[in-house]
PDB file of C-alpha atoms in Angstrom:
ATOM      1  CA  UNK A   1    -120.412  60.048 -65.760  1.00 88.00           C
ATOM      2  CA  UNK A   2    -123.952  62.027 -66.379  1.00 90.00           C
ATOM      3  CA  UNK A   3    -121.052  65.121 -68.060  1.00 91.00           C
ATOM      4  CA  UNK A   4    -119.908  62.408 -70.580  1.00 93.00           C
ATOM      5  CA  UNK A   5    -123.574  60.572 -71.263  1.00 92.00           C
ATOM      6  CA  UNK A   6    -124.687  64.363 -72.032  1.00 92.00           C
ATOM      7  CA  UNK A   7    -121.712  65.340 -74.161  1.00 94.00           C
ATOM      8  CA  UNK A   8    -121.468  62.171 -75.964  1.00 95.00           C
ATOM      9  CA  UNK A   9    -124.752  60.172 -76.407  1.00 94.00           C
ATOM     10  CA  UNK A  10    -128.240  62.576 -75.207  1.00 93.00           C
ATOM     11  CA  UNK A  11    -126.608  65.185 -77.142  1.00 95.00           C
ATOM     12  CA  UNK A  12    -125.953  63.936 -80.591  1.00 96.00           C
ATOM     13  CA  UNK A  13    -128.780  61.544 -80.146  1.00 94.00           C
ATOM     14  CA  UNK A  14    -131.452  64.648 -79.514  1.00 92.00           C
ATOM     15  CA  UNK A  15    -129.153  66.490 -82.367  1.00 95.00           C
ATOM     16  CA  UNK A  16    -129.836  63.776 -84.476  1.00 96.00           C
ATOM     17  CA  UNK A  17    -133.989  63.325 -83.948  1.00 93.00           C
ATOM     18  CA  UNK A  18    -134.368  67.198 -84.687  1.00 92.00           C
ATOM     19  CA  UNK A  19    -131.746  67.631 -87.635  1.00 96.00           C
ATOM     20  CA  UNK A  20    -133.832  64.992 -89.600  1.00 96.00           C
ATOM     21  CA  UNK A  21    -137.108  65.637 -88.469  1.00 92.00           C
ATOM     22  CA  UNK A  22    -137.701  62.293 -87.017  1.00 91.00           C
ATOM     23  CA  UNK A  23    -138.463  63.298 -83.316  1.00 88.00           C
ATOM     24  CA  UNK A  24    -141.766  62.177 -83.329  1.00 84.00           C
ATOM     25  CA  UNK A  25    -141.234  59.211 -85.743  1.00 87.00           C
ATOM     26  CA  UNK A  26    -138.889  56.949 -83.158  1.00 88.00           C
ATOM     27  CA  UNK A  27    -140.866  54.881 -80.828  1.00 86.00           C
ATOM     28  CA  UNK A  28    -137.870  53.203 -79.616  1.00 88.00           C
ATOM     29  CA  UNK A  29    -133.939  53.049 -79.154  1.00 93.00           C
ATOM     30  CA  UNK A  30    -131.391  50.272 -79.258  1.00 94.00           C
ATOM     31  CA  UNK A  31    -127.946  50.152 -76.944  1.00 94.00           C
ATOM     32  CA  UNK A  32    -125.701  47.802 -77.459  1.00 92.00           C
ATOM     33  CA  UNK A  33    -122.658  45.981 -75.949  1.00 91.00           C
ATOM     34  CA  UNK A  34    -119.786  48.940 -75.609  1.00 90.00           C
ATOM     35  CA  UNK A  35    -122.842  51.439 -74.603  1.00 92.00           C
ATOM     36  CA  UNK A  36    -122.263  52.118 -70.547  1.00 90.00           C
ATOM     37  CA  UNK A  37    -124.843  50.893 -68.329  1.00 88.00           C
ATOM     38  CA  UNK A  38    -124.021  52.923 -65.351  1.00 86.00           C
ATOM     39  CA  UNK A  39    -123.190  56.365 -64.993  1.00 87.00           C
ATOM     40  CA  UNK A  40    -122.047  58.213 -61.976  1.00 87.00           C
ATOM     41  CA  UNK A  41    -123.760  61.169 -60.358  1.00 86.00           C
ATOM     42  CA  UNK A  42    -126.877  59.785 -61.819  1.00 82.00           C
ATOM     43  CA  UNK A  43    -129.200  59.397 -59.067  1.00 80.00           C
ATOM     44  CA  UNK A  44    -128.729  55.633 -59.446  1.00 79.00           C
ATOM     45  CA  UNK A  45    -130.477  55.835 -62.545  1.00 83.00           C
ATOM     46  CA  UNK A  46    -128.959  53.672 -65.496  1.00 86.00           C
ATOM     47  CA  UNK A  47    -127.991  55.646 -68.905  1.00 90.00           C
ATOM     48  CA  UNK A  48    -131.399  53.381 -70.842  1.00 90.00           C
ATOM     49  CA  UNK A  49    -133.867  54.806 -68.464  1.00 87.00           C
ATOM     50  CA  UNK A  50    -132.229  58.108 -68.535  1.00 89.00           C
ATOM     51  CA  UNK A  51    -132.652  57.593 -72.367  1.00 90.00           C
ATOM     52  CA  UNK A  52    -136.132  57.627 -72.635  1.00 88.00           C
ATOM     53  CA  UNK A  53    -136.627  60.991 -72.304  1.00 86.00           C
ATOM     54  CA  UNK A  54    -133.670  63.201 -73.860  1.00 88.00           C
ATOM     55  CA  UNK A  55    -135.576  66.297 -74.105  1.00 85.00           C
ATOM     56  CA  UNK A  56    -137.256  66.499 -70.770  1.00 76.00           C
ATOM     57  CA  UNK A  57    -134.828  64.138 -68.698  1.00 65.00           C
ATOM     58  CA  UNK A  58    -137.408  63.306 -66.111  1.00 62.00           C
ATOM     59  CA  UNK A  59    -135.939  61.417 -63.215  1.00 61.00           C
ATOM     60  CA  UNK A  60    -136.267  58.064 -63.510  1.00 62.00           C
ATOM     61  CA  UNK A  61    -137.736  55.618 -66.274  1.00 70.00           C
ATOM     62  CA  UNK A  62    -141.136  57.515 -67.451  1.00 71.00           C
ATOM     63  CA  UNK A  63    -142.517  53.904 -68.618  1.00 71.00           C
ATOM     64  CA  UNK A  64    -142.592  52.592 -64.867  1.00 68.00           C
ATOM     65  CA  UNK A  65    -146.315  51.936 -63.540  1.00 64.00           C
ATOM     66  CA  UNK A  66    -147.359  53.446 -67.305  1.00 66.00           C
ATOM     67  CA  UNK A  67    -150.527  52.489 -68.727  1.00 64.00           C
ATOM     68  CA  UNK A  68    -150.467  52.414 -72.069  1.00 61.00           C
ATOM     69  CA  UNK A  69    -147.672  54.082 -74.800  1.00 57.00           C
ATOM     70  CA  UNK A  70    -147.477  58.000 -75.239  1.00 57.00           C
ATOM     71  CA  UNK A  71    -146.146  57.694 -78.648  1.00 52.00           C
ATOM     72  CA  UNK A  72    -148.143  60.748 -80.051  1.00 46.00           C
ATOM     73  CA  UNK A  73    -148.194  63.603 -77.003  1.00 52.00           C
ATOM     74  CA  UNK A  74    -145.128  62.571 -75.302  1.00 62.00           C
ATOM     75  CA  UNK A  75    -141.122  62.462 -76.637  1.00 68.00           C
ATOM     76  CA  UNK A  76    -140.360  59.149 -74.878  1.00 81.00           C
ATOM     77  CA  UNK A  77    -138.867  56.318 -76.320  1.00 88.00           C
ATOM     78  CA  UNK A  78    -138.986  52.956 -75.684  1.00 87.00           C
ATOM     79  CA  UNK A  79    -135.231  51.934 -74.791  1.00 91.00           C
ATOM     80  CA  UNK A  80    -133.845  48.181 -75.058  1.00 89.00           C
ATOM     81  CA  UNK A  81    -130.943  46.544 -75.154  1.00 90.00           C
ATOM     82  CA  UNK A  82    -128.119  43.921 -76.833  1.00 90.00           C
ATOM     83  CA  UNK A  83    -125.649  43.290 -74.103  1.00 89.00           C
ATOM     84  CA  UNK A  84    -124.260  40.525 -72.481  1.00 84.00           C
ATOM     85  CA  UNK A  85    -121.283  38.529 -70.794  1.00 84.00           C
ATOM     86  CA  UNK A  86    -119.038  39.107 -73.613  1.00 88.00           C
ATOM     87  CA  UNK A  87    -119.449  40.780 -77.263  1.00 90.00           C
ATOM     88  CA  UNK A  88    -119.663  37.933 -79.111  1.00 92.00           C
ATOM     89  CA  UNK A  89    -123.194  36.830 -76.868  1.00 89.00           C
ATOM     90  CA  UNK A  90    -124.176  40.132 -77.500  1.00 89.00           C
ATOM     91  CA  UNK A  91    -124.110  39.772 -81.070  1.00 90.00           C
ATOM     92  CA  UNK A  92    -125.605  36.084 -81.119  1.00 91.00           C
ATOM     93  CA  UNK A  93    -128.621  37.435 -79.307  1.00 89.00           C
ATOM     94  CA  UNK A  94    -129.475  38.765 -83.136  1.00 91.00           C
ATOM     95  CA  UNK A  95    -128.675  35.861 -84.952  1.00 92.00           C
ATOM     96  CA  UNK A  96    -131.075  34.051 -81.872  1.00 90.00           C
ATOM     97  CA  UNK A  97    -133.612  36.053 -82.605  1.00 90.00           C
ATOM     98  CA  UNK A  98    -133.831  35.481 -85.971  1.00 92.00           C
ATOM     99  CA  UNK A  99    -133.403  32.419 -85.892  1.00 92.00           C
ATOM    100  CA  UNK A 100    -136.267  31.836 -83.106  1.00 89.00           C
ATOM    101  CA  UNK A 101    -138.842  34.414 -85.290  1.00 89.00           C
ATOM    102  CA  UNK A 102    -138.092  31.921 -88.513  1.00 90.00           C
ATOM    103  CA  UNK A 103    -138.889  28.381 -86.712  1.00 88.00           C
ATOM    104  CA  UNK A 104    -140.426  29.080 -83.139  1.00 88.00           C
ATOM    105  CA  UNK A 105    -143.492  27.247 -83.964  1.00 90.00           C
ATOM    106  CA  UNK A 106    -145.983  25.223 -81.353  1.00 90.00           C
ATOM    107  CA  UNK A 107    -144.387  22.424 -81.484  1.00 91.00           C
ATOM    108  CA  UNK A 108    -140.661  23.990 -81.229  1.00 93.00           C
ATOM    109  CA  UNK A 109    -140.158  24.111 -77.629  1.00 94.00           C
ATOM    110  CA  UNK A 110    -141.932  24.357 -74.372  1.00 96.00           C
ATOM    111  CA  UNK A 111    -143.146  27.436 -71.809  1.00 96.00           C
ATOM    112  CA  UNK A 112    -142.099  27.219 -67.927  1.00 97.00           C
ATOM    113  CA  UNK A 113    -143.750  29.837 -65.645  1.00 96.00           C
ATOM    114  CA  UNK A 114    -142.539  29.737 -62.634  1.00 95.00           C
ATOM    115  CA  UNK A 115    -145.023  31.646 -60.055  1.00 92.00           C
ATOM    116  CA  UNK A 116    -144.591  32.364 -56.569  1.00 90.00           C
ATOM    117  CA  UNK A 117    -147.814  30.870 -55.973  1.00 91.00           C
ATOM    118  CA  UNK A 118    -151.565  30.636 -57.910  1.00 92.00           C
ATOM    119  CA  UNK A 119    -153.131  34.665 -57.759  1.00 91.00           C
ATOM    120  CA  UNK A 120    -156.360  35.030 -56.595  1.00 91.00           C
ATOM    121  CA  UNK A 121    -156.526  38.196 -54.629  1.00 91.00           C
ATOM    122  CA  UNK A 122    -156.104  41.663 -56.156  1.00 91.00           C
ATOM    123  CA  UNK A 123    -153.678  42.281 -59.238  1.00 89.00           C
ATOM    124  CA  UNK A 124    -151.885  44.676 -56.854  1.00 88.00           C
ATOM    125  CA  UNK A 125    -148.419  44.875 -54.948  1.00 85.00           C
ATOM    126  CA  UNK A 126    -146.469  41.486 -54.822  1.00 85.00           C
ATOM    127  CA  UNK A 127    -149.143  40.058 -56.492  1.00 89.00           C
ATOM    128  CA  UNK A 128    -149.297  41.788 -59.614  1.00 88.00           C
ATOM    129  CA  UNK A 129    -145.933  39.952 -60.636  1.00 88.00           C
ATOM    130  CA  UNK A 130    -147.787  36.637 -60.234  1.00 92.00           C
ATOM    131  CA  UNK A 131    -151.133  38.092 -62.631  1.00 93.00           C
ATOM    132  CA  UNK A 132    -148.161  38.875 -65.014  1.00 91.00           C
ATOM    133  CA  UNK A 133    -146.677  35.270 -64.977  1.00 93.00           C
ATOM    134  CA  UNK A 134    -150.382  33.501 -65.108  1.00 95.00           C
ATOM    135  CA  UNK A 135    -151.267  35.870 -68.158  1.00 94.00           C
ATOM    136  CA  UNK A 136    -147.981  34.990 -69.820  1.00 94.00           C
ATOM    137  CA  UNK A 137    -148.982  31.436 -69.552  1.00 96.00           C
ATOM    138  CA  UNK A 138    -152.359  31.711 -70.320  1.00 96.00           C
ATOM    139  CA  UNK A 139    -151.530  33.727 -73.793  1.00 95.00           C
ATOM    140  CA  UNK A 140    -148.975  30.885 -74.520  1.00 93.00           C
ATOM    141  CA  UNK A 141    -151.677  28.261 -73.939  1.00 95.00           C
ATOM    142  CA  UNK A 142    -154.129  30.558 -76.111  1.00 96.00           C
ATOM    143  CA  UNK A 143    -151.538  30.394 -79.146  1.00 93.00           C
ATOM    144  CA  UNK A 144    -150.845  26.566 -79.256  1.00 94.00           C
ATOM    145  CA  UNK A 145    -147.668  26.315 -77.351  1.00 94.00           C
ATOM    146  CA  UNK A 146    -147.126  23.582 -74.975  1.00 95.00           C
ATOM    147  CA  UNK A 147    -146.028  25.212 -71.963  1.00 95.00           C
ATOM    148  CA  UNK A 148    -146.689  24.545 -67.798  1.00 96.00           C
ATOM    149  CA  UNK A 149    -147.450  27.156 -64.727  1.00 96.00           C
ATOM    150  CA  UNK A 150    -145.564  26.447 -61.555  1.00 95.00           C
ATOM    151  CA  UNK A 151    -147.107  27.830 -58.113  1.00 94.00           C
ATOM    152  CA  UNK A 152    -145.044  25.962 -55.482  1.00 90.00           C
ATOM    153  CA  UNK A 153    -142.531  29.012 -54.761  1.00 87.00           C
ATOM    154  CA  UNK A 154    -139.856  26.977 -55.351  1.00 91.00           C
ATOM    155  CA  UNK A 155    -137.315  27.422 -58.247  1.00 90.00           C
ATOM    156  CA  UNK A 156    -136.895  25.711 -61.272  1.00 93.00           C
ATOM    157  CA  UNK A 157    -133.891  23.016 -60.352  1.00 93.00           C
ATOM    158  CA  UNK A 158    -134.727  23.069 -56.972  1.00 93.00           C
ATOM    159  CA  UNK A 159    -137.446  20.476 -55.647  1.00 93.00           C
ATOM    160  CA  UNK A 160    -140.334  20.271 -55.015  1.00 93.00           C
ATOM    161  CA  UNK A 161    -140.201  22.128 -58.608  1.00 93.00           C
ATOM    162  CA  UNK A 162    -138.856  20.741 -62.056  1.00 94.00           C
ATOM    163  CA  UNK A 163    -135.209  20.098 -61.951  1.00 96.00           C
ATOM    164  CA  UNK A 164    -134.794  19.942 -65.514  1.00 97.00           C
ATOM    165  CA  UNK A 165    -136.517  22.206 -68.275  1.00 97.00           C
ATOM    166  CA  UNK A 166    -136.095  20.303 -71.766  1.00 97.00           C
ATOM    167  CA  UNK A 167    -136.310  22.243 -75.072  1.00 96.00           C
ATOM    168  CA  UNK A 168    -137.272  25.375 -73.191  1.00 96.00           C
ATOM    169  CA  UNK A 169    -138.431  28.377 -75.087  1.00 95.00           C
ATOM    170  CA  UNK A 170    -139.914  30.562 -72.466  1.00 92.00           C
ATOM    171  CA  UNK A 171    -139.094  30.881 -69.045  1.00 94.00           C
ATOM    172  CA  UNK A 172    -140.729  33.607 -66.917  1.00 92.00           C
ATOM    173  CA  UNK A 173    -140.086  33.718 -63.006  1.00 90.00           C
ATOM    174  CA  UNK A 174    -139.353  36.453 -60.880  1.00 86.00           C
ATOM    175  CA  UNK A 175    -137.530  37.709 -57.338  1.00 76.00           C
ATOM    176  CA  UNK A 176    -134.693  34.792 -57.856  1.00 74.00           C
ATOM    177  CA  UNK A 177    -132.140  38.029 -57.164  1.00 72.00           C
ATOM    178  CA  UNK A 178    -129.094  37.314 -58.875  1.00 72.00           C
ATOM    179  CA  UNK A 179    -129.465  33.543 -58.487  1.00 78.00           C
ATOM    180  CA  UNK A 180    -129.726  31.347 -61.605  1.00 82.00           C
ATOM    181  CA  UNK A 181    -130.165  27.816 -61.550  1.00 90.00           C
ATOM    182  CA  UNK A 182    -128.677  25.621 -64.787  1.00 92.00           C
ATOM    183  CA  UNK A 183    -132.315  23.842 -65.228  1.00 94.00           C
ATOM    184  CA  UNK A 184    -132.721  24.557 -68.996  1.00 96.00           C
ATOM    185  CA  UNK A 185    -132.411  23.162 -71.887  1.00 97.00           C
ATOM    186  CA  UNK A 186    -132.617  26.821 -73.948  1.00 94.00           C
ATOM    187  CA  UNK A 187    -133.324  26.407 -77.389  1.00 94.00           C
ATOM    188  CA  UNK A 188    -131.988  29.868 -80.560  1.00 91.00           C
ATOM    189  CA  UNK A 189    -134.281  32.423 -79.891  1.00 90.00           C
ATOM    190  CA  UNK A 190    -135.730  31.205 -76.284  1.00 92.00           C
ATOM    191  CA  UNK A 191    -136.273  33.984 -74.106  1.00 90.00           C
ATOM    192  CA  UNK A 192    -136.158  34.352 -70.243  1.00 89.00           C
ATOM    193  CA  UNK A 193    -137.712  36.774 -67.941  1.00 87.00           C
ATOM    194  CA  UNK A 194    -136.625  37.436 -64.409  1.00 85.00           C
ATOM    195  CA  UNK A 195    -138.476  40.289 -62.744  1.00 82.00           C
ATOM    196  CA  UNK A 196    -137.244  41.478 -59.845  1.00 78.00           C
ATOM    197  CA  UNK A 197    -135.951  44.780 -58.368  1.00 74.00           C
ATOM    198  CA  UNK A 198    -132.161  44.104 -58.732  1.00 71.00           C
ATOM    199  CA  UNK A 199    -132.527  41.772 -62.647  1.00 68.00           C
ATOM    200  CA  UNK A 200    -130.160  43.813 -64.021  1.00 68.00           C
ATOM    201  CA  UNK A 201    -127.817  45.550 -61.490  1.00 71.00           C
ATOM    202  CA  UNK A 202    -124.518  44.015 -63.113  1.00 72.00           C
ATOM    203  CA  UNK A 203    -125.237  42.947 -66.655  1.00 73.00           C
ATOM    204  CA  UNK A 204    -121.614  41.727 -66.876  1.00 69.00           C
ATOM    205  CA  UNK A 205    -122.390  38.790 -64.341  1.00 64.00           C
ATOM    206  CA  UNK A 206    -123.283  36.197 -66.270  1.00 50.00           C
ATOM    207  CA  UNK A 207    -125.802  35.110 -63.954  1.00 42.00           C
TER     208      UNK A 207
END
């Protein structure tokens, strides 16, 4: 409930910032796997986003539609997470990482960005998610990786798309709502990206 995220985790964390002077020196904040997602009585607003902003609890995730970072007029913070299915995939996403940050080279594993279709009208609406997936591909091209943009709206797994994804260390797509097709081949320290409105409504899905 918002009583118990106030009494038990904004408190102590904004307790903690100002006891040790460090307010302005966190950019950003890590829950983890045992850390509730949802609260009740929250506006529909997930504990992360309400996170943010401890001290000034502004409705709603003040990064959304941001341009740029307010690290030095603003006390926001930059909130991720380690979850998962189940602790223990929690935990590996660390050892992933690591993992990926020590040997994800160009010629470890491969990009698939999966696009609704190719942009060409303005970076606005709909379309901006498309600009976001072409740029993601481009900056993969621009830094050696092997990696491939696909614009015929279907999923990957599903024809007329790729049905299989080998050594796969990026995927982006977006607006597959809760649907997730088993096309690839994810190598330690891959990461995926789904946007879409609803990505993470039940982080205990598994899908």
């Amino acid at each position: 409930s918002m009583a118990d995220y106030e009494l038990k985790i904004r408190d102590p964390v904004k307790n903690h910032l100002v006891a040790n002077n460090i307010k302005e020196k966190i950019f950003y904040m890590v829950t983890t796997y045992g850390v509730p997602f949802k609260l009740t009585g929250s506006g529909g607003v997930c504990l992360d986003s309400w996170l943010t902003d401890p001290f000034n609890e502004a409705m709603g995730n003040p990064y959304y539609a941001m341009e740029g970072h307010p690290i030095n007029n603003q006390s926001y913070y930059l909130v991720t997470r380690l979850d998962g299915e189940t602790p223990q995939l929690a935990k590996e996403l660390v050892d992933r990482a690591l993992y990926g940050e020590q040997h994800a080279r160009p010629e470890y594993g491969f990009g698939y960005f999966d696009a609704r279709e190719y942009p060409t009208g303005p970076n606005t609406g709909y379309a901006a998610g498309d600009y976001d997936i072409l740029y993601a591909y481009q900056f993969c091209q621009q830094a050696g990786y092997s990696c491939e943009l696909d614009t015929n709206g279907a999923m990957y797994g599903e024809e007329p798309a790729r049905l299989w994804c080998p050594r796969t260390l990026w995927n982006w797509g977006w607006y597959h709502m809760e649907t997730y097709n088993d096309a690839f081949d994810w190598l330690p320290g891959a990461m995926g990206v789904d946007i879409g409105s609803t990505s993470a409504y039940d982080i205990r899905k598994g899908k």
